[in-house]
Coordinates of C-alpha atoms and ligand atoms in Angstrom, one line a residue:
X1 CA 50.2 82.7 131.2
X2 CA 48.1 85.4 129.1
X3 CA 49.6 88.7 130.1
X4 CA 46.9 90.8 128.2
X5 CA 44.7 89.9 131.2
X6 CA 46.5 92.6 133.2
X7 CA 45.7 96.3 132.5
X8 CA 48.7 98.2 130.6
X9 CA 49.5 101.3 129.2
X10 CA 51.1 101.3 126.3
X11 CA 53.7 104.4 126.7
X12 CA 57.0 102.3 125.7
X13 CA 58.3 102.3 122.3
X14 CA 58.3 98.3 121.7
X15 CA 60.0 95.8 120.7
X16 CA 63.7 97.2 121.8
X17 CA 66.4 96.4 119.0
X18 CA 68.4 93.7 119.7
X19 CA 72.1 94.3 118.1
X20 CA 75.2 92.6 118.1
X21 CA 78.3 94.6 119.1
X22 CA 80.7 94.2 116.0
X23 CA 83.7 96.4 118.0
X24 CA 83.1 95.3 121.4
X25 CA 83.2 91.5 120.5
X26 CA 86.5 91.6 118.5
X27 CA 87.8 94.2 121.5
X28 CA 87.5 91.6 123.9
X29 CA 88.1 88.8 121.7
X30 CA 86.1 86.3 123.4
X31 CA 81.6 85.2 123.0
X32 CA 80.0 87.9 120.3
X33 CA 78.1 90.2 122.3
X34 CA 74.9 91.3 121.8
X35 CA 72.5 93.8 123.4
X36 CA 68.8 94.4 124.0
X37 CA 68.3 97.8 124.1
X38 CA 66.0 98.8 127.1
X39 CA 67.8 102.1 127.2
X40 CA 65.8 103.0 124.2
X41 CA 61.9 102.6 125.8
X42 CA 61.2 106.1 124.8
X43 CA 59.7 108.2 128.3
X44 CA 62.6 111.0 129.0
X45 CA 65.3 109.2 127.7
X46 CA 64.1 105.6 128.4
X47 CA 65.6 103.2 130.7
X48 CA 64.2 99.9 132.2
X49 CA 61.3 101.0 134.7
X50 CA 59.7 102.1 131.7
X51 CA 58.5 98.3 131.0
X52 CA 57.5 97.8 135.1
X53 CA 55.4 101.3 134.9
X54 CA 53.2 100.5 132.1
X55 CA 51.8 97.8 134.1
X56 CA 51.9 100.0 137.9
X57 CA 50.6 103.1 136.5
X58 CA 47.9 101.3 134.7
X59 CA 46.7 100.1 138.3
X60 CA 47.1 103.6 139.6
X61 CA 44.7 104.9 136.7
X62 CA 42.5 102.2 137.2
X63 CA 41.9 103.6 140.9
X64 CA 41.6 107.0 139.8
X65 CA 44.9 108.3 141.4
X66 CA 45.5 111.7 142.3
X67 CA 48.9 111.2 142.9
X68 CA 51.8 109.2 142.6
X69 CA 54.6 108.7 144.9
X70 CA 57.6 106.6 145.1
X71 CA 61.4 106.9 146.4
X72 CA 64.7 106.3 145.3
X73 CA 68.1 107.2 145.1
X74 CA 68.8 110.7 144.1
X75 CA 70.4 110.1 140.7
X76 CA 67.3 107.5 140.8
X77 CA 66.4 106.3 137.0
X78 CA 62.9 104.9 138.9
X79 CA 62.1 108.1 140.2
X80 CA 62.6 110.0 136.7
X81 CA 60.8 107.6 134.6
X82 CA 57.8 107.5 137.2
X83 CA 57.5 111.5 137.1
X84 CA 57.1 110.9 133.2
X85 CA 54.1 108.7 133.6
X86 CA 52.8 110.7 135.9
X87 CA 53.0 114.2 133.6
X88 CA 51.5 111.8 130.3
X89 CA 48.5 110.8 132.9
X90 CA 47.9 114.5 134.7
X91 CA 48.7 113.1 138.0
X92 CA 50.8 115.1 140.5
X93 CA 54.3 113.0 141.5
X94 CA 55.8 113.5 144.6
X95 CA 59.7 111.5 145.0
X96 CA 61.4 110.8 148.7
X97 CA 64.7 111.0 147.7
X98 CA 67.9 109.2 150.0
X99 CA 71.6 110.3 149.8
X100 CA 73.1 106.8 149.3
X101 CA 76.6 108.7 148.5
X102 CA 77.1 111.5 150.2
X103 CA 78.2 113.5 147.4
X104 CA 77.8 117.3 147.8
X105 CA 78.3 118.8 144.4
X106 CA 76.0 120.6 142.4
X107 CA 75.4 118.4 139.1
X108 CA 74.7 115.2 141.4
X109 CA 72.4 117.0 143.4
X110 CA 70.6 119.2 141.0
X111 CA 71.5 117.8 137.7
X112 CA 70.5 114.7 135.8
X113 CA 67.8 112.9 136.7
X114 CA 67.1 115.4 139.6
X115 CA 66.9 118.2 136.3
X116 CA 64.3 115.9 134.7
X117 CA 62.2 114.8 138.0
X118 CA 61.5 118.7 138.3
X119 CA 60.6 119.0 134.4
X120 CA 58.1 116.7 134.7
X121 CA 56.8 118.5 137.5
X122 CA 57.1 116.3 140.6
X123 CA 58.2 117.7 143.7
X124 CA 61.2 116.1 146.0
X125 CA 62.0 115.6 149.1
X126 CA 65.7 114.7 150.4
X127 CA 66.6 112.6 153.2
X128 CA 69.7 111.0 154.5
X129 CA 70.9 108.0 153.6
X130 CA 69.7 105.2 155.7
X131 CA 66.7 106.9 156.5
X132 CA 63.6 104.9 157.1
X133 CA 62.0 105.3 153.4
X134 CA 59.3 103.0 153.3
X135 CA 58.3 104.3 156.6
X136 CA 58.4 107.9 155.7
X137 CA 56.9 107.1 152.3
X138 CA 53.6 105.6 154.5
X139 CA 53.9 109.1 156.4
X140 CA 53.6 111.0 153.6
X141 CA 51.0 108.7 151.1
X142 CA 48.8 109.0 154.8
X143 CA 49.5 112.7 155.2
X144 CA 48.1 113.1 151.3
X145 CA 44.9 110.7 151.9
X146 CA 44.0 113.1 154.9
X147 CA 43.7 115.6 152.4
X148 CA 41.2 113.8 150.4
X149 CA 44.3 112.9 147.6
X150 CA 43.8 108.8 146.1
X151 CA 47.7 108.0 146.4
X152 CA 49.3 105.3 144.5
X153 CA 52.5 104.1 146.4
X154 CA 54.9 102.3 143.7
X155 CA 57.9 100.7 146.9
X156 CA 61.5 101.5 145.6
X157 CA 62.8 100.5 141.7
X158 CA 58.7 99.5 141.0
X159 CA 59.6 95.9 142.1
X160 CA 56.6 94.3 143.2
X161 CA 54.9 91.6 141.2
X162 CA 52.6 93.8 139.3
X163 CA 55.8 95.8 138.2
X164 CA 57.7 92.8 137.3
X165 CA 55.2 91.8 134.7
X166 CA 57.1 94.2 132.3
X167 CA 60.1 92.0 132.2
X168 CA 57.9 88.8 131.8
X169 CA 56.6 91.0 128.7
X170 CA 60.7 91.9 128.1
X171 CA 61.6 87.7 128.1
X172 CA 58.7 86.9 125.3
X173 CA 59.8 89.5 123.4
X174 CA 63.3 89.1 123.6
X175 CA 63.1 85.4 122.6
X176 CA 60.9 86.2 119.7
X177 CA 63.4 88.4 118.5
X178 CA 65.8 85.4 118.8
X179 CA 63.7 83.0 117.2
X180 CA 63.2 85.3 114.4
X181 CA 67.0 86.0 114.1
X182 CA 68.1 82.5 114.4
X183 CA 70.4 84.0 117.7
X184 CA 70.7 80.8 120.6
X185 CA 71.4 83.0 123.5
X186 CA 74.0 80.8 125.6
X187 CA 74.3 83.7 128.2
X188 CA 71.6 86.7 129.2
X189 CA 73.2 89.4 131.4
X190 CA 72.2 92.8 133.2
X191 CA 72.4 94.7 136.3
X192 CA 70.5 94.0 138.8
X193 CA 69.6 96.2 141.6
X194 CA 65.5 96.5 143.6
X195 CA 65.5 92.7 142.1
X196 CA 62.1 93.6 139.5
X197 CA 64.3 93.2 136.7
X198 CA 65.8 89.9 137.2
X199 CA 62.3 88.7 139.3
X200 CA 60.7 89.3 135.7
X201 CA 63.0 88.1 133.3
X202 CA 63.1 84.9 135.3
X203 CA 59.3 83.9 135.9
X204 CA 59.0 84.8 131.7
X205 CA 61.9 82.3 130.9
X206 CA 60.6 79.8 132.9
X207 CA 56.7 80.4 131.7
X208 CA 58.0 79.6 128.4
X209 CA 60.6 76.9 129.0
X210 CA 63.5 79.1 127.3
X211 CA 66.4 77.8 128.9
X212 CA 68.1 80.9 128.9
X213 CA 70.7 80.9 131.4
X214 CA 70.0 84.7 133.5
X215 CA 72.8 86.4 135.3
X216 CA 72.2 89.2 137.7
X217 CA 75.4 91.4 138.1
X218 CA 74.9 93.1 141.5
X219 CA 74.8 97.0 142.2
X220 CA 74.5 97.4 145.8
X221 CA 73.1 94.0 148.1
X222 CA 75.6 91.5 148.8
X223 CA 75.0 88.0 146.6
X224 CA 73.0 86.1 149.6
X225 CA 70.4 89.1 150.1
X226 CA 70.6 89.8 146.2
X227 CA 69.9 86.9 144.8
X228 CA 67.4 86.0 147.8
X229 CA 65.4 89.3 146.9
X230 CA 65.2 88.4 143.3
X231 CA 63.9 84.5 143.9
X232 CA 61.1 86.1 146.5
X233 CA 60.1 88.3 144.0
X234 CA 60.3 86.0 141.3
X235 CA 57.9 83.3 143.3
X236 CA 55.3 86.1 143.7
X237 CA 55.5 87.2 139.8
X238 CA 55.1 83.6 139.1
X239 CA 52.0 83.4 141.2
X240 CA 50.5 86.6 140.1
X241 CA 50.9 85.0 136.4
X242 CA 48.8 82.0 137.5
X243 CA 52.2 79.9 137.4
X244 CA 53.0 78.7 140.7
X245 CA 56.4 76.4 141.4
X246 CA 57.8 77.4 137.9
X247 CA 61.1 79.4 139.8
X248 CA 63.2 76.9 141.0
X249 CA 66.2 79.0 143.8
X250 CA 68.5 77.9 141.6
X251 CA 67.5 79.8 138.6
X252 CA 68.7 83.0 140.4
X253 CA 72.3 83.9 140.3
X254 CA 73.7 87.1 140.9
X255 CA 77.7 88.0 141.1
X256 CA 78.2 91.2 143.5
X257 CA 81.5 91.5 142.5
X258 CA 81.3 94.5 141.0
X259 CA 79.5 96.5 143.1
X260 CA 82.9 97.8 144.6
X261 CA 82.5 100.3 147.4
X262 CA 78.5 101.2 147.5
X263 CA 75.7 101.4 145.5
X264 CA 76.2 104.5 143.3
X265 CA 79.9 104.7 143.7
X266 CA 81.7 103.8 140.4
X267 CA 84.6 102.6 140.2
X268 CA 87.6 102.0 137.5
X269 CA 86.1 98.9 135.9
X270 CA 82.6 100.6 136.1
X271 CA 84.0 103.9 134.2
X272 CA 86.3 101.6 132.0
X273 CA 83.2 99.6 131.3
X274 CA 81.6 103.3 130.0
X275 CA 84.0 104.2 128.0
X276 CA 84.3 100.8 126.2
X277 CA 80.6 101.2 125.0
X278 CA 81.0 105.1 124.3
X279 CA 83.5 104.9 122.3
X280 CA 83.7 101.5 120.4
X281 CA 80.2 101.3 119.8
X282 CA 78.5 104.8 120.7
X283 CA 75.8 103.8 123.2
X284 CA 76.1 105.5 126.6
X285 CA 75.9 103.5 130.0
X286 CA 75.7 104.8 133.1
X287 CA 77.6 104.9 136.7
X288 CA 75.3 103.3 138.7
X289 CA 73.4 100.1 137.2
X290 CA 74.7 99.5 133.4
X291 CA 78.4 100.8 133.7
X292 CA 78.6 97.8 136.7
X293 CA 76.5 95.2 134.5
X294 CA 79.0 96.0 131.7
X295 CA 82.5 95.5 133.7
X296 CA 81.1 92.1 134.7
X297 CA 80.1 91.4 131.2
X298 CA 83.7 92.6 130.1
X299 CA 85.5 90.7 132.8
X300 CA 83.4 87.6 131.9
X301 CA 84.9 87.7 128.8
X302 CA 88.2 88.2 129.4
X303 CA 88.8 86.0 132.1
X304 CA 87.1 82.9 129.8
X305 CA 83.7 82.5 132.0
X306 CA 81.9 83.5 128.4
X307 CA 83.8 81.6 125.8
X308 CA 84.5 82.5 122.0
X309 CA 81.9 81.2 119.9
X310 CA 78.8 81.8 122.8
X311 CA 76.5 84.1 121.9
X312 CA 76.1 86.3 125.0
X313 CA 72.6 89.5 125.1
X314 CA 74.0 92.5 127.7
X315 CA 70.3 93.6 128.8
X316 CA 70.7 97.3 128.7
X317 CA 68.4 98.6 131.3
X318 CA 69.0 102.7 130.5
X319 CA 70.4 105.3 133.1
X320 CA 72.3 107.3 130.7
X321 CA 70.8 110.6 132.2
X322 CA 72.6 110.0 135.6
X323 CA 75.9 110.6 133.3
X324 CA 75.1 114.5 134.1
X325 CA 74.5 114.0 137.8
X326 CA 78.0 112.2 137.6
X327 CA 80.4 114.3 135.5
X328 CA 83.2 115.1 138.2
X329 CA 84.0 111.4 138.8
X330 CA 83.9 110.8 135.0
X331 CA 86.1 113.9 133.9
X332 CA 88.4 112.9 137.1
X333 CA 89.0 109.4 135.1
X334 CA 89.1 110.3 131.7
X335 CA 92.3 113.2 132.6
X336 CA 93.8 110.3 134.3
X337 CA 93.5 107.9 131.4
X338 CA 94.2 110.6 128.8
X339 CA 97.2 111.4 130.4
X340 CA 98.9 107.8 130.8
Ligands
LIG401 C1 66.8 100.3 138.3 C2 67.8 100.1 137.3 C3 68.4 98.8 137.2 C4 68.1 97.7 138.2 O1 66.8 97.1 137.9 P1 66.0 96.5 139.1 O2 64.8 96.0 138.5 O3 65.9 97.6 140.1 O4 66.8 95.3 139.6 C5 69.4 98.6 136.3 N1 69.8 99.6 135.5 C6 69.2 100.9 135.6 C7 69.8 101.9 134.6 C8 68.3 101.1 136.5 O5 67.7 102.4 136.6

């Protein structure tokens, strides 16, 4: 596996820190905790897809791309960090954008990553949720070509195999850091959602022998379709990195338990979760994807699954600017909790 081989931009601030949470540990009383801090890749506020795009958006340079399009959630980190890329590389960015919640308020709708999308000057499009996206995204990447536009289709989250190789990039590093600290991770966590993530981090652990046992927490799929998703894409990363049979179906796991009632609907242990971060340790997660990772993390821990003395790394994959698109449900919780 020589990863240099593919073409990369290098637009992310790397390595990450890896830190170990002092108040969150001793909170929970259980494994010290640790986290890699992927929130911190440095495009508008950072976040995970940062690490997929240097590797998509190299390809989309490579073929002289006009424009860029993708889809996503509204709140959609993806679609935010994409329209970054695109405003670095002076390509136009157009997002397809799908109601998964049906909220109607302002800040969800206009605010948040929605705010940023339009900074970086891509345009949106809305449509309802369970709309035929990858369908409508053909429609318009054909309707684009017709004009004489090259088009660069990235599918949903960037999780394809060429998008994946920025968390094959995320294992070496994150064991190097490791190896130089002297940490044996017993547990690596995160939330896992369009599968690239979990795809990557698990055809880099295996390139490399690391051992590390990977657990998906779930933000939308239930566990068969989840964790299926993540070992299909994981075979093809493999096989892109000249590493066939490496990813064995059982090094996928994924618990959906805390998904609760839909992707992108928080519940109490995902805003519990928030607040536990916010305000022992002053790092922001966020309703959709971390604030989930983190409640199975924190339940983990104090139900005895992670035991004291493990050393457990909470992956955290960003999202912190969908706090803005999500301030009702979070001012709703915290008048609840500050009046009990
Ligand atoms: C997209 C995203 C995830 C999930 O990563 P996948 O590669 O799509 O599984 C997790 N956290 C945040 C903040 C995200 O934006």
């Amino acid at each position: 596996m020589h990863l240099a081989r593919f073409p990369r931009l290098k637009f992310a601030h790397l390595p990450t820190p890896l830190e170990p949470l002092p108040r969150l540990s001793k909170e929970l009383g259980g494994p010290e905790i640790w986290i890699k801090r992927d929130d911190c890749t440095g495009i508008s506020s950072g976040g995970n897809k940062t690490r997929k795009l240097e590797f998509l958006m190299a390809e989309a340079e490579k073929i002289g791309a006009d424009i860029v399009m993708t889809q996503g959630a509204t709140q959609s980190n993806h679609a935010r960090q994409t329209a970054a890329f695109a405003a670095r590389l002076g390509m136009d960015c157009h997002i397809l954008l799908e109601d998964r919640t049906g909220y109607t308020d302002h800040n969800y709708n206009q605010n948040g990553n929605v705010l940023l999308d339009h900074l970086h000057g891509a345009t949106t499009q809305k449509y309802p949720g369970g709309h035929d996206m990858v369908g409508e995204m053909d429609k318009s990447a054909d309707a684009a070509r017709a004009n004489g536009k090259v088009v660069y289709v990235i599918p949903g989250g960037g999780s394809n195999p060429t998008g994946a190789l920025g968390y094959v990039n995320c294992a070496m590093e994150l064991v190097g850091q490791a190896n130089d600290l002297g940490l044996v991770i017993d547990h690596l966590v995160h939330a896992t959602g369009s599968s690239g993530t979990q795809a990557g981090l698990i055809a880099g652990l295996k390139a490399i022998n690391a051992a590390i046992p990977l657990l998906g927490f779930g933000t939308r799929a239930p566990q068969p379709k989840q964790e299926q998703m993540v070992y299909d894409l994981a075979v093809r990363t493999a096989d892109l990195l000249g590493c066939p049979g490496i990813v064995a179906r059982e090094d996928v796991r994924a618990d959906t338990n805390y998904v609760g009632e839909g992707y992108g609907l928080p519940r109490a242990d995902t805003l519990e979760a928030i607040r536990m971060f916010a305000e022992l340790e002053g790092i922001l997660l966020d309703p959709v994807y971390s604030g989930k990772g983190a409640a199975g993390l924190i339940d983990y821990c104090r139900t005895g699954k992670f035991k004291p003395g493990e050393r457990v790394v909470f992956l955290h994959t960003g999202g912190s600017a969908g706090l803005f698109g999500y301030d009702s449900v979070l001012l709703d919780h915290s008048s609840s909790l500050a009046a009990e």
